[in-house]
Amino acid sequence: MTIKTPEIESSKNDGDIELSLPLQQDLTDWQTGHEFTVVGKPHSRLEGAEKVTGRAQYSADVRLSGQLYGAVLRCPHPHAKLISIDTSEAEALPGVHAVISQNDQFDIDWYSEEAPLFSDQLRFVGDEVAAVAAVSTEVAADALRLIKVNYEPLPFVTDMDQALADDAPAIHDGDNRVEEDSEYERGDCAAGLQQADITVENEYRTQTALHTALEAHGATAHWSGDELIVYESTQGVHAIHGLLCEKLGLPMNKVRVIEQHMGGGFGAKQTLWKPTLFAALLSRKAGRPVQLLLDREGENLATGNRNSTLQQVKLGASNDGKLTAIKMTCRINAGAYATAGEASNVAGIFQHLYHCENVKTSQVRVYTNTGPAVAFRAPGYVEACFALESAMDELAHKLEIDPLELRRINYTGRDQTGDKPWSSPDGLKTCYERLDEEFGWSQRKAPSSEGSIRRGYGLAAHEWMAGMGNPPAAVFIKLNTDGSADVVTGTQDIGTGTRTVLAQVAAEAIGLPMESVRLLLGDTAIGGVAPVSQGSFTVPTLAPAVRGAGENLRRQILEAAALLLETDATTLEIKDGEIVSTEGKHKSLTVADVCDELAPQSLQAHGSRRANPTDTTIRPFGALAAEVAVDTQTGEITVIRIVNAPDCGRILNSKTANSQVIGGVTQGIGFALTEERMVDHNIGLVLNADLEEYKIPTVADIPTITHAEVNLPDLNANNTGAKGLGELPLIPAAPAILNAIFDATGLRFTQLPINRARVLAALQAQQETAE
Amino acid sequence: MKISFTLNGNAVSVNAEPDAPLLWVLRDELRLTGTKFGCGIAQCGACTVFVNGSTRRSCVTPASSINGGSVTTIEGVNGPEAEAIQAAWEKIDVPQCGYCQSGQVMSAVALLKAKPNPTDEDIDNGMAGNICRCASYVRIRQAIHDAADLASNRREIAADSNVSEATNVGLATASEGASA
């Protein structure tokens, strides 16, 4: 085939092809009913083969020439003053290349309190005292034992309630409150409670939970001349990049952060932690690459946790079930320091989930001598949903209104804190319908009893404050001369499927098959701006930018094709890499042919994510139901089945969406039944900083979990109609399970987790009351 | 001490402390990083390898104990069960973050070798020592069932080709086995 390209030649200006680059327009044609070829399809992960053969390289797998291995010495006391530290014997040990400690006098501060990197005030068991780099992990561990530290133990408080007592030891200056109480009120809550025909009131406690990513925190740092290259296990390569530059006083073009695969984060890897900076400092001191990965004890003590809470909740309602008042006061255990990243917003769900004119919330974070808390998959909402949805269940029971009906009675399509509509006002309503269909809630059996086994059903509604996207984001697509495309982004794939989902969006927008698209991410030196993968932000932020770049590129390809075919670009389309007429007729021209004609020039396009709309509040919602069995002889709780119907807008990939839903629900089962970091408050020590006694669900604990797809495109949110999903499914699991336990046994638990001991104690108390 | 063993079919020798964990020998000395560190106390299964044909948590296996033995890692695991497990894993997209999956695959291969048609209970017993925080368990269970079907088909095919002069009786037995 010979194609004349005089028009293209004549349009050249000193070697550049001048094709009009349209500005990103309103891309609203992805309406419901739009026929997709790639988006929405259950595409398997692009890196699947690498992950089942051990070839995927995680940050922990980086092996550089001359690489040393690091280890961290930690404070064994909950509160202590460091009097002196002597590292000379460790430094003299053969194989040790660098030791860092307070003696180095780094001018670097840490945490929101701006504590020194190596402080002489040690505020929790696991607080970092020194770090070493040696030729092997064993030598590094030997070196730690040779460091002599003289501590002066100080009075401590690890219990949140005791920390607010007048005579409690001060962890920082002041009264152990991290900040002033955060207050909110709309309407008149006291009056609303007065008007109520019925009230329910309870105190709820949620436990400290640990993220437990199987790849611990850590990094490999390598100085190449004056440039620092860091391979980090992180949810945000750009965030680590910026913070490293800030802490080390380096310009941004001298630091590069890389991550291709990461072994789980769940919130704890959304900010920079000390071990990464230690790796950089040790590497600089040793003159060799240093890998510093935490052991499980360090991981469990000092890289964040889901804060425990104490929530006092009071609901008022009229006899027809309408809420007249919601009141919530809570304390949050911040640990010894306030960390960066998402704050735990316990109050949010009380303000948003139900229509109610009179709402009052108050929350305050409290310091204790325990490891600092950090966001953990839906921070605050997981804790709060347990309290609110338990209280709603109690209200439904007392009013003898079906729990689902009570939630419908209190429905709202508006954000009552900003007096704006939700971006999808019917989203939660649709979740209720889908849940009812898939679980058979309305047709469920009455709670039953057979032998010692009692069965029951429970549900919970939920929402998540984020998931709306967190602009800006910038994406660049380069069309290769063979018609394949490289999509260059600055995001990262934390195991959620980002790489695959964004490649689908690019393929769809350009008109290429999936195999012609490569999605690049996880390298700050090549990718444009992108947010941390937290808050379920990644897809709703990046997908619209990828789509914008893809559509721009498609228009350029069509303009070039139109010149070659001597026709109008508006009469052409791209399907599966081929140029076709808008009626679908073949034109004997492919994208590869167009590229070949343009060679050695090539096409490229940019896309960006604009700000979120201000006239609506974007919100993902959902509803979840559980069936459980309780053995009244052993106290064993068996979750039999769970259905979750989450509204995440348009589902871009049903396979990765299913994985997110099932995974989130499973973590919720762990939160409800087994997971709890335990501290002996008398001695201040953590009792289960390992994976033997900190119990997360295994394959044997998992019931049938069904993702009831809602798939309601939210085009008020962004031009792809997709909202974030990652955090949503974890939020309602615990309250639905606990409400099912109530249905089965009549026992209302207000403290998590519910283990056998607590069930048996409650059953005994129930029996004694009956007698 | 000098430790010599067979690694994925090849003879290797390393100098290591007798009590150094096999995991570190594999990852740091031999640079086979497919086997992962998760907990260090044999509670998560991410470091699962085969030692002399049986699953072993390499994080608590002293290097000296494998002297003269054989070790198979995710990089070298093969055979009909391994092929079936990895194919099934990929087909239904078992991994999420994927960090635990080397260990999951090794345990699943061992399970399938021991029990060619495992029940859900067999799977729970055989796989409960392998933690997945992303919670890919539902798909792990499904993929093991899928792999069992696939592996039994492959064994039938292999059996057929071994007896290329197969009698009618032999073929009939094979096809019954495949449909069972």
Short mmCIF file of N, CA and C in Angstrom, two decimals, chain A residues 675-732:
data_model
loop_
_atom_site.label_atom_id
_atom_site.label_comp_id
_atom_site.label_asym_id
_atom_site.label_seq_id
_atom_site.Cartn_x
_atom_site.Cartn_y
_atom_site.Cartn_z
N GLU A 675 -8.56 -9.98 65.31
CA GLU A 675 -7.36 -9.14 65.30
C GLU A 675 -7.35 -8.13 66.45
N GLU A 676 -6.29 -8.13 67.22
CA GLU A 676 -6.14 -7.15 68.29
C GLU A 676 -4.68 -7.09 68.74
N ARG A 677 -4.09 -5.91 68.63
CA ARG A 677 -2.75 -5.75 69.23
C ARG A 677 -2.95 -5.58 70.73
N MET A 678 -2.28 -6.41 71.49
CA MET A 678 -2.48 -6.39 72.94
C MET A 678 -1.28 -5.76 73.66
N VAL A 679 -1.59 -4.92 74.63
CA VAL A 679 -0.56 -4.28 75.44
C VAL A 679 -0.85 -4.58 76.90
N ASP A 680 0.19 -4.96 77.64
CA ASP A 680 0.04 -5.09 79.09
C ASP A 680 0.25 -3.70 79.68
N HIS A 681 -0.84 -3.10 80.14
CA HIS A 681 -0.75 -1.70 80.59
C HIS A 681 0.05 -1.56 81.89
N ASN A 682 0.26 -2.65 82.62
CA ASN A 682 1.05 -2.56 83.84
C ASN A 682 2.54 -2.42 83.55
N ILE A 683 3.00 -3.09 82.49
CA ILE A 683 4.42 -3.01 82.17
C ILE A 683 4.68 -2.26 80.87
N GLY A 684 3.61 -1.96 80.15
CA GLY A 684 3.74 -1.12 78.96
C GLY A 684 4.24 -1.84 77.72
N LEU A 685 4.29 -3.17 77.77
CA LEU A 685 4.85 -3.92 76.65
C LEU A 685 3.77 -4.46 75.72
N VAL A 686 4.12 -4.51 74.43
CA VAL A 686 3.24 -5.13 73.43
C VAL A 686 3.42 -6.65 73.53
N LEU A 687 2.31 -7.37 73.63
CA LEU A 687 2.39 -8.81 73.89
C LEU A 687 2.40 -9.66 72.62
N ASN A 688 2.00 -9.09 71.51
CA ASN A 688 1.87 -9.93 70.31
C ASN A 688 2.39 -9.24 69.05
N ALA A 689 3.64 -8.79 69.12
CA ALA A 689 4.24 -8.11 67.95
C ALA A 689 4.79 -9.16 66.99
N ASP A 690 3.97 -10.13 66.64
CA ASP A 690 4.41 -11.18 65.71
C ASP A 690 3.18 -11.71 64.98
N LEU A 691 3.37 -12.70 64.12
CA LEU A 691 2.23 -13.25 63.40
C LEU A 691 1.71 -14.54 64.04
N GLU A 692 2.26 -14.90 65.20
CA GLU A 692 1.73 -16.07 65.88
C GLU A 692 0.52 -15.68 66.72
N GLU A 693 0.63 -14.59 67.44
CA GLU A 693 -0.43 -14.19 68.35
C GLU A 693 -1.27 -13.03 67.83
N TYR A 694 -0.82 -12.39 66.76
CA TYR A 694 -1.70 -11.43 66.09
C TYR A 694 -2.36 -12.19 64.95
N LYS A 695 -3.64 -12.45 65.08
CA LYS A 695 -4.28 -13.45 64.22
C LYS A 695 -5.09 -12.81 63.10
N ILE A 696 -4.60 -13.01 61.87
CA ILE A 696 -5.38 -12.54 60.72
C ILE A 696 -6.04 -13.75 60.05
N PRO A 697 -7.11 -13.51 59.30
CA PRO A 697 -7.85 -14.64 58.71
C PRO A 697 -6.97 -15.48 57.78
N THR A 698 -7.22 -16.78 57.77
CA THR A 698 -6.58 -17.70 56.84
C THR A 698 -7.66 -18.27 55.92
N VAL A 699 -7.22 -19.12 54.99
CA VAL A 699 -8.17 -19.70 54.03
C VAL A 699 -9.29 -20.46 54.74
N ALA A 700 -8.98 -21.01 55.92
CA ALA A 700 -9.97 -21.82 56.63
C ALA A 700 -11.06 -20.97 57.29
N ASP A 701 -10.85 -19.65 57.35
CA ASP A 701 -11.81 -18.77 58.04
C ASP A 701 -12.79 -18.10 57.10
N ILE A 702 -12.66 -18.39 55.80
CA ILE A 702 -13.37 -17.56 54.82
C ILE A 702 -14.67 -18.20 54.35
N PRO A 703 -15.77 -17.46 54.51
CA PRO A 703 -17.06 -17.96 54.03
C PRO A 703 -17.22 -17.65 52.54
N THR A 704 -18.39 -17.91 52.02
CA THR A 704 -18.73 -17.45 50.68
C THR A 704 -18.93 -15.93 50.74
N ILE A 705 -18.15 -15.22 49.95
CA ILE A 705 -18.27 -13.76 49.91
C ILE A 705 -18.66 -13.37 48.49
N THR A 706 -19.79 -12.68 48.38
CA THR A 706 -20.30 -12.33 47.05
C THR A 706 -20.25 -10.82 46.85
N HIS A 707 -19.70 -10.42 45.72
CA HIS A 707 -19.74 -9.02 45.32
C HIS A 707 -20.97 -8.81 44.45
N ALA A 708 -21.99 -8.17 45.02
CA ALA A 708 -23.17 -7.82 44.23
C ALA A 708 -22.85 -6.53 43.49
N GLU A 709 -22.55 -6.66 42.21
CA GLU A 709 -22.12 -5.47 41.46
C GLU A 709 -23.26 -4.46 41.36
N VAL A 710 -22.93 -3.22 41.63
CA VAL A 710 -23.90 -2.14 41.48
C VAL A 710 -23.66 -1.45 40.13
N ASN A 711 -22.40 -1.13 39.85
CA ASN A 711 -21.98 -0.65 38.52
C ASN A 711 -22.86 0.49 38.01
N LEU A 712 -22.92 1.53 38.80
CA LEU A 712 -23.74 2.70 38.49
C LEU A 712 -22.79 3.85 38.10
N PRO A 713 -22.55 4.05 36.78
CA PRO A 713 -21.58 5.09 36.41
C PRO A 713 -21.95 6.44 37.02
N ASP A 714 -20.96 7.09 37.63
CA ASP A 714 -21.18 8.38 38.27
C ASP A 714 -20.49 9.45 37.44
N LEU A 715 -21.21 9.94 36.44
CA LEU A 715 -20.58 10.91 35.51
C LEU A 715 -20.55 12.31 36.09
N ASN A 716 -21.17 12.52 37.26
CA ASN A 716 -20.96 13.78 37.96
C ASN A 716 -19.61 13.79 38.66
N ALA A 717 -19.02 12.61 38.83
CA ALA A 717 -17.74 12.51 39.55
C ALA A 717 -16.58 12.83 38.62
N ASN A 718 -16.52 12.16 37.48
CA ASN A 718 -15.46 12.42 36.51
C ASN A 718 -15.85 11.77 35.19
N ASN A 719 -15.03 11.98 34.15
CA ASN A 719 -15.44 11.55 32.82
C ASN A 719 -15.37 10.05 32.59
N THR A 720 -14.93 9.27 33.57
CA THR A 720 -14.98 7.82 33.43
C THR A 720 -16.15 7.21 34.22
N GLY A 721 -16.71 8.00 35.12
CA GLY A 721 -17.82 7.49 35.93
C GLY A 721 -17.39 6.57 37.05
N ALA A 722 -16.07 6.44 37.28
CA ALA A 722 -15.56 5.51 38.30
C ALA A 722 -15.22 6.26 39.58
N LYS A 723 -15.58 5.65 40.71
CA LYS A 723 -15.16 6.15 42.02
C LYS A 723 -14.28 5.09 42.67
N GLY A 724 -13.64 5.47 43.76
CA GLY A 724 -12.74 4.54 44.43
C GLY A 724 -13.49 3.41 45.11
N LEU A 725 -12.85 2.23 45.17
CA LEU A 725 -13.48 1.05 45.74
C LEU A 725 -12.68 0.44 46.89
N GLY A 726 -11.36 0.64 46.89
CA GLY A 726 -10.48 -0.15 47.75
C GLY A 726 -10.87 -0.22 49.21
N GLU A 727 -11.29 0.86 49.78
CA GLU A 727 -11.54 0.88 51.22
C GLU A 727 -12.96 0.50 51.61
N LEU A 728 -13.88 0.76 50.69
CA LEU A 728 -15.31 0.63 50.97
C LEU A 728 -15.72 -0.71 51.60
N PRO A 729 -15.28 -1.86 51.05
CA PRO A 729 -15.85 -3.15 51.51
C PRO A 729 -15.44 -3.56 52.92
N LEU A 730 -14.36 -2.99 53.45
CA LEU A 730 -13.94 -3.34 54.81
C LEU A 730 -14.85 -2.69 55.86
N ILE A 731 -15.42 -1.55 55.52
CA ILE A 731 -16.10 -0.71 56.52
C ILE A 731 -17.28 -1.41 57.21
N PRO A 732 -18.18 -2.08 56.47
CA PRO A 732 -19.41 -2.58 57.11
C PRO A 732 -19.34 -4.00 57.64
#
